[in-house]
PDB file of C-alpha atoms and ligand atoms in Angstrom:
ATOM      1  CA  UNK A   7       0.000   0.000   0.000  1.00 51.00           C
ATOM      2  CA  UNK A   8       0.935   3.617  -0.619  1.00 52.00           C
ATOM      3  CA  UNK A   9       3.106   4.884   2.269  1.00 51.00           C
ATOM      4  CA  UNK A  10       3.110   8.463   3.536  1.00 50.00           C
ATOM      5  CA  UNK A  11       6.880   8.796   3.110  1.00 70.00           C
ATOM      6  CA  UNK A  12       6.235   8.829  -0.644  1.00 93.00           C
ATOM      7  CA  UNK A  13       4.987  11.828  -2.567  1.00 97.00           C
ATOM      8  CA  UNK A  14       1.203  11.742  -3.011  1.00 98.00           C
ATOM      9  CA  UNK A  15      -0.531  11.544  -6.368  1.00 98.00           C
ATOM     10  CA  UNK A  16      -2.221  14.461  -8.088  1.00 98.00           C
ATOM     11  CA  UNK A  17      -5.587  13.594  -9.673  1.00 98.00           C
ATOM     12  CA  UNK A  18      -7.715  15.978 -11.721  1.00 98.00           C
ATOM     13  CA  UNK A  19     -11.244  16.002 -13.121  1.00 98.00           C
ATOM     14  CA  UNK A  20     -12.059  17.785 -16.356  1.00 98.00           C
ATOM     15  CA  UNK A  21     -14.896  18.205 -18.837  1.00 97.00           C
ATOM     16  CA  UNK A  22     -17.212  20.837 -20.281  1.00 96.00           C
ATOM     17  CA  UNK A  23     -19.768  22.412 -17.948  1.00 93.00           C
ATOM     18  CA  UNK A  24     -22.635  20.007 -17.321  1.00 90.00           C
ATOM     19  CA  UNK A  25     -20.593  16.883 -18.142  1.00 91.00           C
ATOM     20  CA  UNK A  26     -21.018  15.704 -14.566  1.00 88.00           C
ATOM     21  CA  UNK A  27     -17.509  15.543 -13.128  1.00 92.00           C
ATOM     22  CA  UNK A  28     -18.398  17.124  -9.768  1.00 91.00           C
ATOM     23  CA  UNK A  29     -20.962  14.393  -9.021  1.00 92.00           C
ATOM     24  CA  UNK A  30     -18.157  11.853  -8.641  1.00 96.00           C
ATOM     25  CA  UNK A  31     -15.875  13.710  -6.262  1.00 97.00           C
ATOM     26  CA  UNK A  32     -17.417  12.341  -3.021  1.00 97.00           C
ATOM     27  CA  UNK A  33     -17.158   8.775  -4.373  1.00 98.00           C
ATOM     28  CA  UNK A  34     -13.477   9.135  -5.316  1.00 98.00           C
ATOM     29  CA  UNK A  35     -12.669  10.721  -1.954  1.00 98.00           C
ATOM     30  CA  UNK A  36     -14.404   7.954  -0.011  1.00 98.00           C
ATOM     31  CA  UNK A  37     -12.828   5.224  -2.131  1.00 98.00           C
ATOM     32  CA  UNK A  38      -9.337   6.580  -1.492  1.00 98.00           C
ATOM     33  CA  UNK A  39      -9.975   7.072   2.205  1.00 98.00           C
ATOM     34  CA  UNK A  40     -11.198   3.486   2.487  1.00 98.00           C
ATOM     35  CA  UNK A  41      -7.789   2.460   1.154  1.00 97.00           C
ATOM     36  CA  UNK A  42      -6.098   4.461   3.924  1.00 97.00           C
ATOM     37  CA  UNK A  43      -5.088   7.387   1.718  1.00 98.00           C
ATOM     38  CA  UNK A  44      -5.443  10.976   2.924  1.00 98.00           C
ATOM     39  CA  UNK A  45      -6.919  13.051   0.139  1.00 98.00           C
ATOM     40  CA  UNK A  46      -7.256  16.813  -0.171  1.00 98.00           C
ATOM     41  CA  UNK A  47     -10.221  17.809  -2.327  1.00 98.00           C
ATOM     42  CA  UNK A  48      -9.920  21.182  -3.979  1.00 98.00           C
ATOM     43  CA  UNK A  49     -10.927  23.104  -7.106  1.00 98.00           C
ATOM     44  CA  UNK A  50      -9.874  25.643  -9.702  1.00 98.00           C
ATOM     45  CA  UNK A  51     -10.185  28.470 -10.093  1.00 98.00           C
ATOM     46  CA  UNK A  52     -10.098  28.692  -6.299  1.00 98.00           C
ATOM     47  CA  UNK A  53      -8.680  26.514  -3.565  1.00 98.00           C
ATOM     48  CA  UNK A  54      -7.121  29.354  -1.538  1.00 98.00           C
ATOM     49  CA  UNK A  55      -8.584  32.511  -0.039  1.00 98.00           C
ATOM     50  CA  UNK A  56      -7.162  34.702  -2.803  1.00 98.00           C
ATOM     51  CA  UNK A  57      -8.004  32.044  -5.391  1.00 98.00           C
ATOM     52  CA  UNK A  58     -11.666  32.028  -4.331  1.00 98.00           C
ATOM     53  CA  UNK A  59     -11.761  35.841  -4.631  1.00 98.00           C
ATOM     54  CA  UNK A  60     -10.286  35.551  -8.120  1.00 98.00           C
ATOM     55  CA  UNK A  61     -12.875  32.863  -8.910  1.00 98.00           C
ATOM     56  CA  UNK A  62     -15.689  35.273  -8.088  1.00 98.00           C
ATOM     57  CA  UNK A  63     -14.219  37.814 -10.509  1.00 98.00           C
ATOM     58  CA  UNK A  64     -13.546  35.228 -13.181  1.00 98.00           C
ATOM     59  CA  UNK A  65     -17.060  33.787 -13.102  1.00 97.00           C
ATOM     60  CA  UNK A  66     -18.972  37.051 -12.946  1.00 96.00           C
ATOM     61  CA  UNK A  67     -16.957  40.081 -14.152  1.00 97.00           C
ATOM     62  CA  UNK A  68     -16.487  40.832 -17.854  1.00 97.00           C
ATOM     63  CA  UNK A  69     -12.770  41.121 -18.726  1.00 98.00           C
ATOM     64  CA  UNK A  70     -10.382  40.815 -21.647  1.00 98.00           C
ATOM     65  CA  UNK A  71      -9.407  37.340 -22.814  1.00 97.00           C
ATOM     66  CA  UNK A  72      -5.779  37.806 -21.824  1.00 98.00           C
ATOM     67  CA  UNK A  73      -6.781  39.033 -18.365  1.00 98.00           C
ATOM     68  CA  UNK A  74      -8.953  35.961 -17.937  1.00 98.00           C
ATOM     69  CA  UNK A  75      -6.071  33.619 -18.800  1.00 98.00           C
ATOM     70  CA  UNK A  76      -3.667  35.510 -16.535  1.00 98.00           C
ATOM     71  CA  UNK A  77      -6.064  35.463 -13.583  1.00 98.00           C
ATOM     72  CA  UNK A  78      -6.638  31.718 -14.026  1.00 98.00           C
ATOM     73  CA  UNK A  79      -2.895  31.221 -13.694  1.00 98.00           C
ATOM     74  CA  UNK A  80      -2.590  33.744 -10.855  1.00 98.00           C
ATOM     75  CA  UNK A  81      -5.150  31.732  -8.885  1.00 98.00           C
ATOM     76  CA  UNK A  82      -3.372  28.521  -9.914  1.00 99.00           C
ATOM     77  CA  UNK A  83       0.008  29.767  -8.749  1.00 98.00           C
ATOM     78  CA  UNK A  84      -1.343  30.484  -5.259  1.00 98.00           C
ATOM     79  CA  UNK A  85      -3.064  27.121  -5.230  1.00 98.00           C
ATOM     80  CA  UNK A  86       0.068  25.208  -6.215  1.00 98.00           C
ATOM     81  CA  UNK A  87       2.324  27.004  -3.740  1.00 98.00           C
ATOM     82  CA  UNK A  88      -0.050  26.988  -0.790  1.00 98.00           C
ATOM     83  CA  UNK A  89      -2.070  23.807  -1.185  1.00 98.00           C
ATOM     84  CA  UNK A  90      -1.092  21.358  -3.912  1.00 98.00           C
ATOM     85  CA  UNK A  91       2.690  21.108  -3.513  1.00 98.00           C
ATOM     86  CA  UNK A  92       2.682  21.037   0.302  1.00 98.00           C
ATOM     87  CA  UNK A  93       0.037  18.299   0.316  1.00 98.00           C
ATOM     88  CA  UNK A  94       1.826  16.144  -2.268  1.00 98.00           C
ATOM     89  CA  UNK A  95       5.127  16.578  -0.443  1.00 98.00           C
ATOM     90  CA  UNK A  96       3.463  15.473   2.808  1.00 98.00           C
ATOM     91  CA  UNK A  97       2.384  12.268   1.047  1.00 98.00           C
ATOM     92  CA  UNK A  98      -1.285  13.232   0.709  1.00 98.00           C
ATOM     93  CA  UNK A  99      -3.175  12.777  -2.517  1.00 98.00           C
ATOM     94  CA  UNK A 100      -4.783  15.803  -4.155  1.00 98.00           C
ATOM     95  CA  UNK A 101      -8.069  15.559  -6.038  1.00 98.00           C
ATOM     96  CA  UNK A 102      -8.621  18.757  -7.973  1.00 98.00           C
ATOM     97  CA  UNK A 103     -11.791  19.770  -9.808  1.00 98.00           C
ATOM     98  CA  UNK A 104     -10.114  21.254 -12.954  1.00 98.00           C
ATOM     99  CA  UNK A 105      -6.512  22.291 -13.523  1.00 98.00           C
ATOM    100  CA  UNK A 106      -4.402  23.553 -16.455  1.00 99.00           C
ATOM    101  CA  UNK A 107      -6.133  21.304 -19.016  1.00 98.00           C
ATOM    102  CA  UNK A 108      -9.172  23.550 -18.397  1.00 98.00           C
ATOM    103  CA  UNK A 109      -7.115  26.592 -19.402  1.00 98.00           C
ATOM    104  CA  UNK A 110      -6.103  24.845 -22.634  1.00 98.00           C
ATOM    105  CA  UNK A 111      -9.727  23.880 -23.293  1.00 98.00           C
ATOM    106  CA  UNK A 112     -11.575  27.059 -22.201  1.00 98.00           C
ATOM    107  CA  UNK A 113      -9.087  29.884 -22.806  1.00 98.00           C
ATOM    108  CA  UNK A 114      -7.090  28.172 -25.580  1.00 98.00           C
ATOM    109  CA  UNK A 115     -10.064  26.545 -27.315  1.00 98.00           C
ATOM    110  CA  UNK A 116     -13.296  28.193 -26.189  1.00 98.00           C
ATOM    111  CA  UNK A 117     -11.875  31.729 -26.137  1.00 98.00           C
ATOM    112  CA  UNK A 118      -9.642  30.969 -29.134  1.00 98.00           C
ATOM    113  CA  UNK A 119      -6.371  32.159 -27.605  1.00 98.00           C
ATOM    114  CA  UNK A 120      -4.760  28.996 -28.961  1.00 98.00           C
ATOM    115  CA  UNK A 121      -2.516  26.605 -27.083  1.00 98.00           C
ATOM    116  CA  UNK A 122       0.715  28.658 -27.285  1.00 98.00           C
ATOM    117  CA  UNK A 123       0.002  31.351 -24.650  1.00 98.00           C
ATOM    118  CA  UNK A 124      -1.332  28.693 -22.295  1.00 98.00           C
ATOM    119  CA  UNK A 125       1.831  26.655 -22.791  1.00 98.00           C
ATOM    120  CA  UNK A 126       3.906  29.729 -21.926  1.00 98.00           C
ATOM    121  CA  UNK A 127       1.933  30.359 -18.745  1.00 98.00           C
ATOM    122  CA  UNK A 128       2.123  26.682 -17.829  1.00 98.00           C
ATOM    123  CA  UNK A 129       5.899  26.696 -18.324  1.00 98.00           C
ATOM    124  CA  UNK A 130       6.262  29.720 -16.083  1.00 98.00           C
ATOM    125  CA  UNK A 131       3.800  28.676 -13.378  1.00 98.00           C
ATOM    126  CA  UNK A 132       4.434  24.951 -13.088  1.00 98.00           C
ATOM    127  CA  UNK A 133       7.246  23.764 -15.377  1.00 98.00           C
ATOM    128  CA  UNK A 134       7.408  20.308 -13.819  1.00 97.00           C
ATOM    129  CA  UNK A 135       4.137  19.669 -11.969  1.00 98.00           C
ATOM    130  CA  UNK A 136       1.564  17.666 -13.969  1.00 98.00           C
ATOM    131  CA  UNK A 137      -1.418  15.631 -12.818  1.00 98.00           C
ATOM    132  CA  UNK A 138      -0.621  11.926 -12.385  1.00 98.00           C
ATOM    133  CA  UNK A 139      -4.069  11.049 -13.661  1.00 98.00           C
ATOM    134  CA  UNK A 140      -6.875  13.029 -15.307  1.00 98.00           C
ATOM    135  CA  UNK A 141     -10.465  11.935 -15.809  1.00 98.00           C
ATOM    136  CA  UNK A 142     -12.102  13.672 -18.732  1.00 98.00           C
ATOM    137  CA  UNK A 143     -15.883  13.489 -18.429  1.00 98.00           C
ATOM    138  CA  UNK A 144     -17.285  13.452 -21.907  1.00 97.00           C
ATOM    139  CA  UNK A 145     -20.892  14.056 -22.837  1.00 94.00           C
ATOM    140  CA  UNK A 146     -22.887  15.096 -25.892  1.00 92.00           C
ATOM    141  CA  UNK A 147     -22.937  18.903 -25.743  1.00 94.00           C
ATOM    142  CA  UNK A 148     -26.717  19.149 -25.994  1.00 92.00           C
ATOM    143  CA  UNK A 149     -27.157  16.817 -23.048  1.00 92.00           C
ATOM    144  CA  UNK A 150     -24.552  18.756 -21.064  1.00 92.00           C
ATOM    145  CA  UNK A 151     -26.347  22.046 -21.735  1.00 90.00           C
ATOM    146  CA  UNK A 152     -29.692  20.536 -20.795  1.00 89.00           C
ATOM    147  CA  UNK A 153     -28.280  19.247 -17.490  1.00 89.00           C
ATOM    148  CA  UNK A 154     -26.844  22.665 -16.722  1.00 87.00           C
ATOM    149  CA  UNK A 155     -29.991  24.612 -17.424  1.00 86.00           C
ATOM    150  CA  UNK A 156     -32.018  22.240 -15.270  1.00 87.00           C
ATOM    151  CA  UNK A 157     -29.743  22.445 -12.277  1.00 82.00           C
ATOM    152  CA  UNK A 158     -28.532  25.984 -11.723  1.00 78.00           C
ATOM    153  CA  UNK A 159     -28.068  29.710 -12.356  1.00 84.00           C
ATOM    154  CA  UNK A 160     -25.528  30.076 -15.111  1.00 88.00           C
ATOM    155  CA  UNK A 161     -22.157  31.882 -14.752  1.00 93.00           C
ATOM    156  CA  UNK A 162     -20.089  33.744 -17.385  1.00 93.00           C
ATOM    157  CA  UNK A 163     -18.725  30.511 -18.904  1.00 92.00           C
ATOM    158  CA  UNK A 164     -21.911  28.481 -18.687  1.00 90.00           C
ATOM    159  CA  UNK A 165     -23.783  31.180 -20.612  1.00 87.00           C
ATOM    160  CA  UNK A 166     -21.493  30.881 -23.617  1.00 89.00           C
ATOM    161  CA  UNK A 167     -22.823  29.819 -27.027  1.00 88.00           C
ATOM    162  CA  UNK A 168     -22.720  26.311 -28.461  1.00 90.00           C
ATOM    163  CA  UNK A 169     -19.638  27.031 -30.618  1.00 94.00           C
ATOM    164  CA  UNK A 170     -17.673  27.983 -27.523  1.00 96.00           C
ATOM    165  CA  UNK A 171     -18.363  24.563 -25.968  1.00 95.00           C
ATOM    166  CA  UNK A 172     -17.623  22.760 -29.236  1.00 96.00           C
ATOM    167  CA  UNK A 173     -14.170  24.335 -29.322  1.00 98.00           C
ATOM    168  CA  UNK A 174     -13.681  23.671 -25.599  1.00 98.00           C
ATOM    169  CA  UNK A 175     -14.563  20.008 -26.004  1.00 97.00           C
ATOM    170  CA  UNK A 176     -12.322  19.695 -29.097  1.00 98.00           C
ATOM    171  CA  UNK A 177      -9.375  21.066 -27.144  1.00 98.00           C
ATOM    172  CA  UNK A 178     -10.071  18.633 -24.305  1.00 98.00           C
ATOM    173  CA  UNK A 179      -9.989  15.789 -26.823  1.00 98.00           C
ATOM    174  CA  UNK A 180      -6.699  17.085 -28.225  1.00 98.00           C
ATOM    175  CA  UNK A 181      -5.229  17.128 -24.716  1.00 98.00           C
ATOM    176  CA  UNK A 182      -6.363  13.546 -24.125  1.00 98.00           C
ATOM    177  CA  UNK A 183      -4.853  12.439 -27.458  1.00 98.00           C
ATOM    178  CA  UNK A 184      -1.578  14.148 -26.652  1.00 98.00           C
ATOM    179  CA  UNK A 185      -1.297  12.591 -23.171  1.00 98.00           C
ATOM    180  CA  UNK A 186      -2.965   9.194 -23.506  1.00 98.00           C
ATOM    181  CA  UNK A 187      -1.133   7.740 -20.484  1.00 97.00           C
ATOM    182  CA  UNK A 188      -2.435  10.401 -18.149  1.00 98.00           C
ATOM    183  CA  UNK A 189      -6.027  10.714 -19.400  1.00 98.00           C
ATOM    184  CA  UNK A 190      -9.019   8.418 -18.985  1.00 98.00           C
ATOM    185  CA  UNK A 191     -12.092   9.449 -20.905  1.00 98.00           C
ATOM    186  CA  UNK A 192     -15.338   8.715 -19.066  1.00 98.00           C
ATOM    187  CA  UNK A 193     -18.510   8.454 -21.107  1.00 97.00           C
ATOM    188  CA  UNK A 194     -20.856  10.496 -18.920  1.00 96.00           C
ATOM    189  CA  UNK A 195     -24.010   9.162 -20.550  1.00 94.00           C
ATOM    190  CA  UNK A 196     -23.532   5.920 -18.559  1.00 95.00           C
ATOM    191  CA  UNK A 197     -25.183   5.247 -15.207  1.00 95.00           C
ATOM    192  CA  UNK A 198     -23.499   6.605 -12.089  1.00 95.00           C
ATOM    193  CA  UNK A 199     -22.902   3.007 -10.962  1.00 97.00           C
ATOM    194  CA  UNK A 200     -20.935   2.012 -14.014  1.00 97.00           C
ATOM    195  CA  UNK A 201     -18.929   5.228 -13.939  1.00 98.00           C
ATOM    196  CA  UNK A 202     -18.052   4.525 -10.300  1.00 97.00           C
ATOM    197  CA  UNK A 203     -16.894   1.019 -11.228  1.00 98.00           C
ATOM    198  CA  UNK A 204     -14.548   2.477 -13.834  1.00 98.00           C
ATOM    199  CA  UNK A 205     -13.244   5.106 -11.430  1.00 98.00           C
ATOM    200  CA  UNK A 206     -12.548   2.406  -8.841  1.00 98.00           C
ATOM    201  CA  UNK A 207     -10.598   0.353 -11.397  1.00 98.00           C
ATOM    202  CA  UNK A 208      -8.485   3.339 -12.355  1.00 98.00           C
ATOM    203  CA  UNK A 209      -7.776   4.146  -8.714  1.00 98.00           C
ATOM    204  CA  UNK A 210      -6.813   0.529  -7.987  1.00 98.00           C
ATOM    205  CA  UNK A 211      -4.325   0.716 -10.862  1.00 97.00           C
ATOM    206  CA  UNK A 212      -2.837   3.947  -9.453  1.00 97.00           C
ATOM    207  CA  UNK A 213      -2.408   2.526  -5.953  1.00 94.00           C
TER     208      UNK A 213
HETATM  209  P1  TYD B 325     -16.688  24.500 -12.663  1.00 69.98           P
HETATM  210  O1  TYD B 325     -15.866  23.276 -12.439  1.00 69.98           O
HETATM  211  O2  TYD B 325     -17.691  24.422 -13.742  1.00 69.98           O
HETATM  212  O3  TYD B 325     -17.354  24.964 -11.309  1.00 69.98           O
HETATM  213  P2  TYD B 325     -18.873  24.732 -10.868  1.00 69.98           P
HETATM  214  O4  TYD B 325     -19.168  23.269 -11.105  1.00 69.98           O
HETATM  215  O5  TYD B 325     -18.899  25.102  -9.417  1.00 69.98           O
HETATM  216  O6  TYD B 325     -19.667  25.667 -11.759  1.00 69.98           O
HETATM  217  O7  TYD B 325     -15.587  25.652 -12.989  1.00 69.98           O
HETATM  218  C1  TYD B 325     -15.879  26.996 -13.155  1.00 69.98           C
HETATM  219  C2  TYD B 325     -15.619  27.527 -14.540  1.00 69.98           C
HETATM  220  O8  TYD B 325     -14.261  27.951 -14.721  1.00 69.98           O
HETATM  221  C3  TYD B 325     -15.905  26.557 -15.676  1.00 69.98           C
HETATM  222  O9  TYD B 325     -16.926  27.105 -16.487  1.00 69.98           O
HETATM  223  C4  TYD B 325     -14.635  26.495 -16.466  1.00 69.98           C
HETATM  224  C5  TYD B 325     -13.865  27.695 -16.048  1.00 69.98           C
HETATM  225  N1  TYD B 325     -12.386  27.526 -16.106  1.00 69.98           N
HETATM  226  C6  TYD B 325     -11.662  28.093 -17.146  1.00 69.98           C
HETATM  227  O10 TYD B 325     -12.240  28.709 -18.057  1.00 69.98           O
HETATM  228  N2  TYD B 325     -10.300  27.977 -17.163  1.00 69.98           N
HETATM  229  C7  TYD B 325      -9.615  27.321 -16.185  1.00 69.98           C
HETATM  230  O11 TYD B 325      -8.362  27.228 -16.217  1.00 69.98           O
HETATM  231  C8  TYD B 325     -10.369  26.729 -15.101  1.00 69.98           C
HETATM  232  C9  TYD B 325      -9.676  26.018 -13.989  1.00 69.98           C
HETATM  233  C10 TYD B 325     -11.756  26.856 -15.102  1.00 69.98           C
END
């Protein structure tokens, strides 16, 4: 079994809004804890006091595309320095709802900044840190939109047009193709039970 003298693993969840990733966080946390692993659950943008303030701005205040990308990475830098790295070093696992793949997908793809500026920011902010495993929750965009509209008030990203989400999803798929070892794609149209079975298998393989 995983010992605490080792560095912990960094797990991330990704997918377009409404694809259902957040539903599975409590299951993953419980599953890891049952195996004796301490897991820190966190999210981006956010995860620190300053990061949560930046999240509020990012989700609700109109701003230029570059500013949006920079603030995502500003929040991320705080998060890495204050939460993610210390936890991993202490041997804890970190389960993060979105990370830099979301910047590639949303700012690079959705907002059409392209991958290059995101790569530059990634290189500056976290040249070596990468998730050990990423679950990409994948769902037909119409179904995802329907789920969203049923369940909540929409923020600045969730209110975007269909083309925005098409580009976002395409960039997620490109990320998964580029890093096939790190990514598992979860078909979110399946039942919660069968998704949980797959998640459990992936976690068993990581332990
Ligand atoms: P989300 O996981 O959807 O939060 P919630 O489920 O509470 O609504 O994340 C918030 C939004 O932030 C989401 O629409 C995607 C966006 N986002 C980016 O555009 N770039 C990023 O780098 C990150 C981390 C998130």
